[in-house]
Short mmCIF file of C-alpha atoms in Angstrom, two decimals:
data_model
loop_
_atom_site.label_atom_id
_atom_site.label_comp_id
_atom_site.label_asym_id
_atom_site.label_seq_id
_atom_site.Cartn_x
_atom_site.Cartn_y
_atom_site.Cartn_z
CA UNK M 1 46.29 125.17 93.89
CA UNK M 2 50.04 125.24 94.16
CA UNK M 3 50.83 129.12 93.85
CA UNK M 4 53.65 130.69 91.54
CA UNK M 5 57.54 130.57 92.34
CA UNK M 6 58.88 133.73 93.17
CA UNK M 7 62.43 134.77 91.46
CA UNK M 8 63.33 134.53 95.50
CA UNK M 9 62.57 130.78 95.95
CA UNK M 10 64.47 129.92 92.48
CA UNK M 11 67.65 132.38 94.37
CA UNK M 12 67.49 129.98 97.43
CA UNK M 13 66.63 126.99 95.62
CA UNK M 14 70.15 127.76 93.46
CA UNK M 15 71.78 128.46 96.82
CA UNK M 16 71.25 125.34 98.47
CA UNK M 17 71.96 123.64 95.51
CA UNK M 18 75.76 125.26 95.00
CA UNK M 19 76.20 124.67 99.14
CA UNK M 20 75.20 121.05 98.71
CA UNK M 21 77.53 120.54 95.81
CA UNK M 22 80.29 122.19 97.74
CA UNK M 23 79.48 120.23 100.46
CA UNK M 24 79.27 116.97 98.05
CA UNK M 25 82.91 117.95 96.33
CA UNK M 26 84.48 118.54 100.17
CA UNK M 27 83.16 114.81 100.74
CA UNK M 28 84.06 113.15 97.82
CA UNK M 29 87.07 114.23 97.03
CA UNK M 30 89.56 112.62 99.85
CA UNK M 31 88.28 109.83 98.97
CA UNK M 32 88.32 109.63 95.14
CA UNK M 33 91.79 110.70 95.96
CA UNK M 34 92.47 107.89 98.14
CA UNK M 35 91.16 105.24 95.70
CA UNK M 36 93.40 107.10 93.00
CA UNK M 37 96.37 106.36 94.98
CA UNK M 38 95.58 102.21 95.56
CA UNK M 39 95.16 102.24 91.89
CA UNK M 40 98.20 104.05 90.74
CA UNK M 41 101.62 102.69 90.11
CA UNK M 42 103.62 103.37 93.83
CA UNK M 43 106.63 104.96 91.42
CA UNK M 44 104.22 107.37 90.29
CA UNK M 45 102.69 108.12 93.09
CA UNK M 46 106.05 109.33 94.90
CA UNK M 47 105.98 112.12 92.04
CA UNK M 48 103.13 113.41 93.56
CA UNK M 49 100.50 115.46 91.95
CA UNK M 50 97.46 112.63 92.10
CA UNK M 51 94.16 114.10 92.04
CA UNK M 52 91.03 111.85 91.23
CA UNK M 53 92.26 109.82 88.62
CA UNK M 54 95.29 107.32 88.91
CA UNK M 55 97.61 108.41 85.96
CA UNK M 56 99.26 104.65 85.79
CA UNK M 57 97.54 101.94 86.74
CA UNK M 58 98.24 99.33 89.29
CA UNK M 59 96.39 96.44 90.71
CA UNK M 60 98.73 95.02 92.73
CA UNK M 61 97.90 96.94 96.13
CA UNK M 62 94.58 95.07 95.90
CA UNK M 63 96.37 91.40 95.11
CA UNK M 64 98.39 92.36 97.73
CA UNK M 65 95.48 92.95 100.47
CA UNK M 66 93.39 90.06 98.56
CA UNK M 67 95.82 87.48 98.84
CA UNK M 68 97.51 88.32 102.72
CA UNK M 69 96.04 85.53 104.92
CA UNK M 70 96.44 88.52 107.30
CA UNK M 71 93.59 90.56 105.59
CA UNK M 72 91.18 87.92 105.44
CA UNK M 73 91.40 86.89 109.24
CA UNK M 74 90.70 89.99 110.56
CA UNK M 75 88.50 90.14 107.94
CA UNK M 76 86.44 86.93 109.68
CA UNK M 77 86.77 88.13 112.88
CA UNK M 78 85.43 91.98 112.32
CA UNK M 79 82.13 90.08 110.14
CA UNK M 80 81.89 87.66 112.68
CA UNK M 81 82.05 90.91 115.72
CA UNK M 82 79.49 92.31 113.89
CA UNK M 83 77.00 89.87 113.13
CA UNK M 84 76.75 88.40 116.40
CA UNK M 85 77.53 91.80 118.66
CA UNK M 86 74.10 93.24 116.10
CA UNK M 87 71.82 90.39 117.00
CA UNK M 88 72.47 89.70 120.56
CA UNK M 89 72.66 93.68 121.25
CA UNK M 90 69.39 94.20 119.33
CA UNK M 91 67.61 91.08 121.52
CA UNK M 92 68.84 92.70 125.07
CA UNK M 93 68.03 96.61 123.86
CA UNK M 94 64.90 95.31 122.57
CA UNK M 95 63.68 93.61 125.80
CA UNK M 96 64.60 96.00 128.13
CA UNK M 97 63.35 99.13 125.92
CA UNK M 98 60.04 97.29 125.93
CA UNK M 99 60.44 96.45 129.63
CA UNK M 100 60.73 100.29 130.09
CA UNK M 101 58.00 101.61 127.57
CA UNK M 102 55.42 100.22 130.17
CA UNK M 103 53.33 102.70 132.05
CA UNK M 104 53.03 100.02 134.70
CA UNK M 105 56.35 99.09 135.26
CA UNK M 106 57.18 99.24 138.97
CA UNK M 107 60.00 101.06 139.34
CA UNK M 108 59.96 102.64 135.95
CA UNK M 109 61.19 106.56 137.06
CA UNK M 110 63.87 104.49 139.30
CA UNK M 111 65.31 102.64 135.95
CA UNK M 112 64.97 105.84 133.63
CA UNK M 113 66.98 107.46 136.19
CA UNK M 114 69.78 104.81 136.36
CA UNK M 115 69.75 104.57 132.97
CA UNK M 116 71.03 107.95 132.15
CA UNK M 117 73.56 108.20 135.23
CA UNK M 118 76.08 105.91 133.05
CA UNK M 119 75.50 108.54 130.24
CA UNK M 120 76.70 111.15 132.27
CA UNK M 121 79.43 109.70 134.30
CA UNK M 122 81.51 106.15 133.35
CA UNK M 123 84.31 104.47 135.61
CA UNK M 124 87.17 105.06 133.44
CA UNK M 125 89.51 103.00 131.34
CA UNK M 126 91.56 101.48 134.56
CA UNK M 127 88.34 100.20 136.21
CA UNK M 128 87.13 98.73 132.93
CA UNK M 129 90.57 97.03 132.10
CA UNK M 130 90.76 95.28 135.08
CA UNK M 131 87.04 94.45 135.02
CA UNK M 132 87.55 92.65 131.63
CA UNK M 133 90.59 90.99 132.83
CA UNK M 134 88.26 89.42 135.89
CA UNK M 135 85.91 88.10 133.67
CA UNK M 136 88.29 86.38 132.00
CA UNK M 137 87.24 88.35 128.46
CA UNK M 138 91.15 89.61 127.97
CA UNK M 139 92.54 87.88 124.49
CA UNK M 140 89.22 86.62 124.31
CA UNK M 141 86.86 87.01 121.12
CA UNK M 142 83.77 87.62 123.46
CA UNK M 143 85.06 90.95 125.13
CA UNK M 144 83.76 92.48 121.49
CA UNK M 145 80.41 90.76 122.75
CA UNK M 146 79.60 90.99 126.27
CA UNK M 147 80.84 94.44 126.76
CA UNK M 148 78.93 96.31 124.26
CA UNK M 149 75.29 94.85 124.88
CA UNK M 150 73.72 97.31 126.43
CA UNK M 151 73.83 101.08 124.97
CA UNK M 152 71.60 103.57 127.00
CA UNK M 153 71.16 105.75 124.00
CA UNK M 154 69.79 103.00 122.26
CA UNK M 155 67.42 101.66 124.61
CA UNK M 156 66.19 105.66 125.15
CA UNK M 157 65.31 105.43 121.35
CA UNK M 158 63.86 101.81 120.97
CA UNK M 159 62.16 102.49 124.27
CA UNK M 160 60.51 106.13 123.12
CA UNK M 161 59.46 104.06 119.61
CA UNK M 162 57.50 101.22 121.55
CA UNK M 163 55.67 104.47 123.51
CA UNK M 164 54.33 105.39 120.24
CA UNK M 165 52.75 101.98 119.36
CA UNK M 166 48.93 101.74 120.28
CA UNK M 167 48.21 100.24 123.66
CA UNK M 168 44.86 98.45 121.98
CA UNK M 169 47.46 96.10 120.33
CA UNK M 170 49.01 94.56 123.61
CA UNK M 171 45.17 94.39 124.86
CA UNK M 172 44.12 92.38 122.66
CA UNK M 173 46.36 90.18 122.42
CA UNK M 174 46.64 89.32 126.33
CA UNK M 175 42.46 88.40 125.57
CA UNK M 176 43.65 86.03 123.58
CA UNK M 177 45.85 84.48 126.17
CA UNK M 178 49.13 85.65 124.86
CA UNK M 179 52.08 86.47 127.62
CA UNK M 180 54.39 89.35 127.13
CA UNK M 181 57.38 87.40 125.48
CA UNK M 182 54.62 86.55 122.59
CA UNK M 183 53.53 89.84 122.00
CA UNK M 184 56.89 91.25 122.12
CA UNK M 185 58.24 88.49 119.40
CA UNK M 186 54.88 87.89 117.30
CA UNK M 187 53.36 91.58 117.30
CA UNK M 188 56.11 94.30 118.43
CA UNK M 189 59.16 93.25 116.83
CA UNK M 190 56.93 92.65 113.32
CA UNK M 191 55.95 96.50 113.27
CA UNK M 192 59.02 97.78 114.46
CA UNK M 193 61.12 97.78 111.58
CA UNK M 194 62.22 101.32 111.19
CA UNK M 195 63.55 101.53 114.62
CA UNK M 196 65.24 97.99 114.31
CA UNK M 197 66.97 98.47 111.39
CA UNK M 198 67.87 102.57 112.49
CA UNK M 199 69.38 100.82 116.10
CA UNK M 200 70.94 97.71 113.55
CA UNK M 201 73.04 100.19 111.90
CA UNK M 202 74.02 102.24 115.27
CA UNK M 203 75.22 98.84 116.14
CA UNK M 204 76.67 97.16 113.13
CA UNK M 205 78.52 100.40 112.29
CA UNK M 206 80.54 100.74 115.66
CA UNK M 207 81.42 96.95 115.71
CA UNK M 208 82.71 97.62 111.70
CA UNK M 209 84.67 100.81 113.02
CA UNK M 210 85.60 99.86 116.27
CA UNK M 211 89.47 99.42 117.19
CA UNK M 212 89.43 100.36 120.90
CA UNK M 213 88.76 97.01 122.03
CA UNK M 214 91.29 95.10 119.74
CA UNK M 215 94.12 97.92 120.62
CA UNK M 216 93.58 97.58 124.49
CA UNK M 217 91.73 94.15 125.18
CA UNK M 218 93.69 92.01 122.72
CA UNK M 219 97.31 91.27 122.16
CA UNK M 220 96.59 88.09 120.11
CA UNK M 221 97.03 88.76 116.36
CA UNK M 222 94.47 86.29 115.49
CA UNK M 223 91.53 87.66 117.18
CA UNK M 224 92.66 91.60 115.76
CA UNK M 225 89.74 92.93 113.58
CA UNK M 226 90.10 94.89 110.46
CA UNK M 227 90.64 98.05 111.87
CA UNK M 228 93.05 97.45 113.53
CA UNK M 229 95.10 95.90 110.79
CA UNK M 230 94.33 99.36 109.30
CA UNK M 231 95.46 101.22 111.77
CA UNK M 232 98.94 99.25 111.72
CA UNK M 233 99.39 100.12 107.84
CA UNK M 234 98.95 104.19 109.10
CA UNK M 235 101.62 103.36 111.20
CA UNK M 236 103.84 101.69 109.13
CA UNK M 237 102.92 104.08 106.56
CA UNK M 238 104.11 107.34 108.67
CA UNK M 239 107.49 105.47 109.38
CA UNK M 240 108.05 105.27 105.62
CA UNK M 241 107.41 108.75 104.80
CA UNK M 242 109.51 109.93 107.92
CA UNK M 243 112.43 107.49 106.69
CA UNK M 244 112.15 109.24 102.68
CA UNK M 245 111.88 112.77 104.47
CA UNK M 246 115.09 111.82 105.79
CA UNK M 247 116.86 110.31 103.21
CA UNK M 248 115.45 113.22 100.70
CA UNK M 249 117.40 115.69 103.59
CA UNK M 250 120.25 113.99 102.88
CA UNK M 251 119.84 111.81 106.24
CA UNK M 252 121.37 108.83 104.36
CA UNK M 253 121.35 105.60 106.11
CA UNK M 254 118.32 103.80 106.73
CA UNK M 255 116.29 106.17 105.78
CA UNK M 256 117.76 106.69 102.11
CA UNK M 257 118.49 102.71 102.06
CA UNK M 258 114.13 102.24 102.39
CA UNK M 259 113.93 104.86 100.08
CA UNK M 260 115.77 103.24 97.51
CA UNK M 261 114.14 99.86 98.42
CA UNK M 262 110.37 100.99 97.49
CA UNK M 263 112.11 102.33 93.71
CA UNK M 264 110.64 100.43 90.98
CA UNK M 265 107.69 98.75 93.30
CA UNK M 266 104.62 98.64 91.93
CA UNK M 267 103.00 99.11 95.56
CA UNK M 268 103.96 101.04 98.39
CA UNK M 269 102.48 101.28 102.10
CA UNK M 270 100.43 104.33 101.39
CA UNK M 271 99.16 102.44 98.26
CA UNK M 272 98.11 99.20 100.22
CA UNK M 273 96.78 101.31 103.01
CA UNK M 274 94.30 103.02 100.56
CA UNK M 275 93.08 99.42 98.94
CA UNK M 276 92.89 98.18 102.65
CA UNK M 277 90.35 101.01 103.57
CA UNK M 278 88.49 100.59 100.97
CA UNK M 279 88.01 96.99 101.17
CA UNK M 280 86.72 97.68 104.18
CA UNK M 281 84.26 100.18 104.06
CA UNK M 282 82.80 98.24 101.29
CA UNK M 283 80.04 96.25 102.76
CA UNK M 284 79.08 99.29 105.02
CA UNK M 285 78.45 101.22 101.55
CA UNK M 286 76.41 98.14 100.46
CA UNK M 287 74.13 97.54 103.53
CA UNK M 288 73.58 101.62 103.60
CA UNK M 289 71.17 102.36 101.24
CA UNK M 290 68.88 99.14 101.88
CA UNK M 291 68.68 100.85 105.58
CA UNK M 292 68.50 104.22 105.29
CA UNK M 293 64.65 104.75 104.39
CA UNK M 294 64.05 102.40 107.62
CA UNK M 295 66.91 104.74 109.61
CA UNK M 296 65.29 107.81 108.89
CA UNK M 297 62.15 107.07 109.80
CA UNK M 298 63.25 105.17 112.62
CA UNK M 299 65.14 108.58 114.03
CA UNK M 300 61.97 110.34 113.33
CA UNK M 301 59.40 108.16 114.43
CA UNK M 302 61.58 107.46 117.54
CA UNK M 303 62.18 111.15 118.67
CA UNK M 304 58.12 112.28 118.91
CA UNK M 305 57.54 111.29 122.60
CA UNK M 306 60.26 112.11 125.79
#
């Protein structure tokens, strides 16, 4: 019998409720802001005062990003980074977490132990520069690949999951003659949704985010994902607000020459920059939902045994 509410529940219940709507309005407003501003007229937007709603219309900073061969190349190569860097990092996590879930593993303490040593202490930027320029992975589309197979954190997870999977399962299946690589692809990886799809999105996200690699491993334009793209509009966005601070001072020159330039524009940096970002978080808020009742039980499931 489910027993009464007290008046005390219903006074945390409503407490929770205005923090998480705080918490929801903290969140959401930047970027209902920031979509304001790609949709509003660039004049306009120099007046300041935007809140969550553009006050003139403007689609141009999205024909803009639509339409710059640019966009859609870095585009191609951040899908294609992430697509191949998720399934080839899921295979080698997967078969060395399962590797390492066995009790009689020789070795097994050795590898756990080597394992987290990396997590703990790395070589540095210098010693991994001028390891990927050995390899011959500089200006190469593969240093997104190679370098980012293994993650120890992830292998700790997968490997904890697979701990938690009856051992009668693997019996039975070496009666029936089947070898290690079979039971891994026909029984474990079947039932181990929840912690593929949880380590899928660990993976998939930092590929989508990542512009460490394309900022120090590549100086070819071509093979520059999204984000870094992004991070060039920032820039160029930050140049063109320092150059209208100065001209507004009465800096004159350049500065007040730029300023003049962006008049009667419908787009501006700041504007394109917005409709950039958004284009690209777009297929992360897309794949999100279809993963997150797998990624949450996948984090739970997955954190039960040491």
């Amino acid at each position: 019998m489910v027993g009464k509410h007290k008046a005390s529940d219903y006074v945390i219940d409503g407490v929770i409720i205005l923090v998480m709507l705080i918490v929801l309005v903290v969140v959401m407003y930047p970027l209902l802001n920031a979509l304001a501003i790609s949709l509003n007229h660039a004049d306009d937007t120099a007046r300041g005062g935007i809140g969550i709603w553009p006050r003139e219309f403007a689609w141009e900073s999205y024909r803009n990003v639509v339409n710059n061969t640019i966009t859609w190349r870095a585009y191609g190569v951040t899908v294609a980074r992430t697509v191949i860097g998720t399934v080839t990092a899921l295979f080698s996590t997967g078969i060395i977490a399962y590797g390492m879930a066995h009790s009689n593993l020789v070795g097994r303490k050795f590898y756990a132990i080597f394992c987290l040593i990396p997590m703990y202490f790395v070589g540095g930027l210098i010693p991994m520069f001028l390891l990927i320029r050995a390899m011959g992975l500089f200006n190469n589309f593969w240093v997104y690949i190679i370098p980012t197979q293994i993650g120890l954190f992830n292998i700790i997870l997968m490997r904890t999951f697979f701990q938690t999977l009856p051992e009668s399962l693997e019996e039975s299946a070496q009666l029936d003659g089947a070898n290690y690589l079979t039971i891994f692809f026909k029984i474990i990886i079947p039932i181990s949704t929840p912690i593929i799809a949880t380590i899928a999105l660990f993976i998939g996200v930092f590929h989508w985010n990542d512009w460490f690699f394309g900022n120090v491993y590549i100086t070819n334009p071509a093979l520059r994902p999204m984000q870094n793209v992004l991070m060039g509009l920032v820039e160029e966005a930050r140049f063109a607000e320092m150059m209208a601070a100065i001209a507004g001072q009465g800096g004159g020159g350049m500065g007040a020459a730029l300023a003049a330039a962006g008049r009667g524009r419908p787009t501006s940096v700041r504007s394109i920059q917005m409709a950039t970002m958004f284009i690209t978080i777009i297929p992360v808020i897309i794949v999100y939902p279809f993963l997150q009742r797998y990624f949450i039980k996948g984090i739970m499931v997955g954190s039960v045994k040491g």
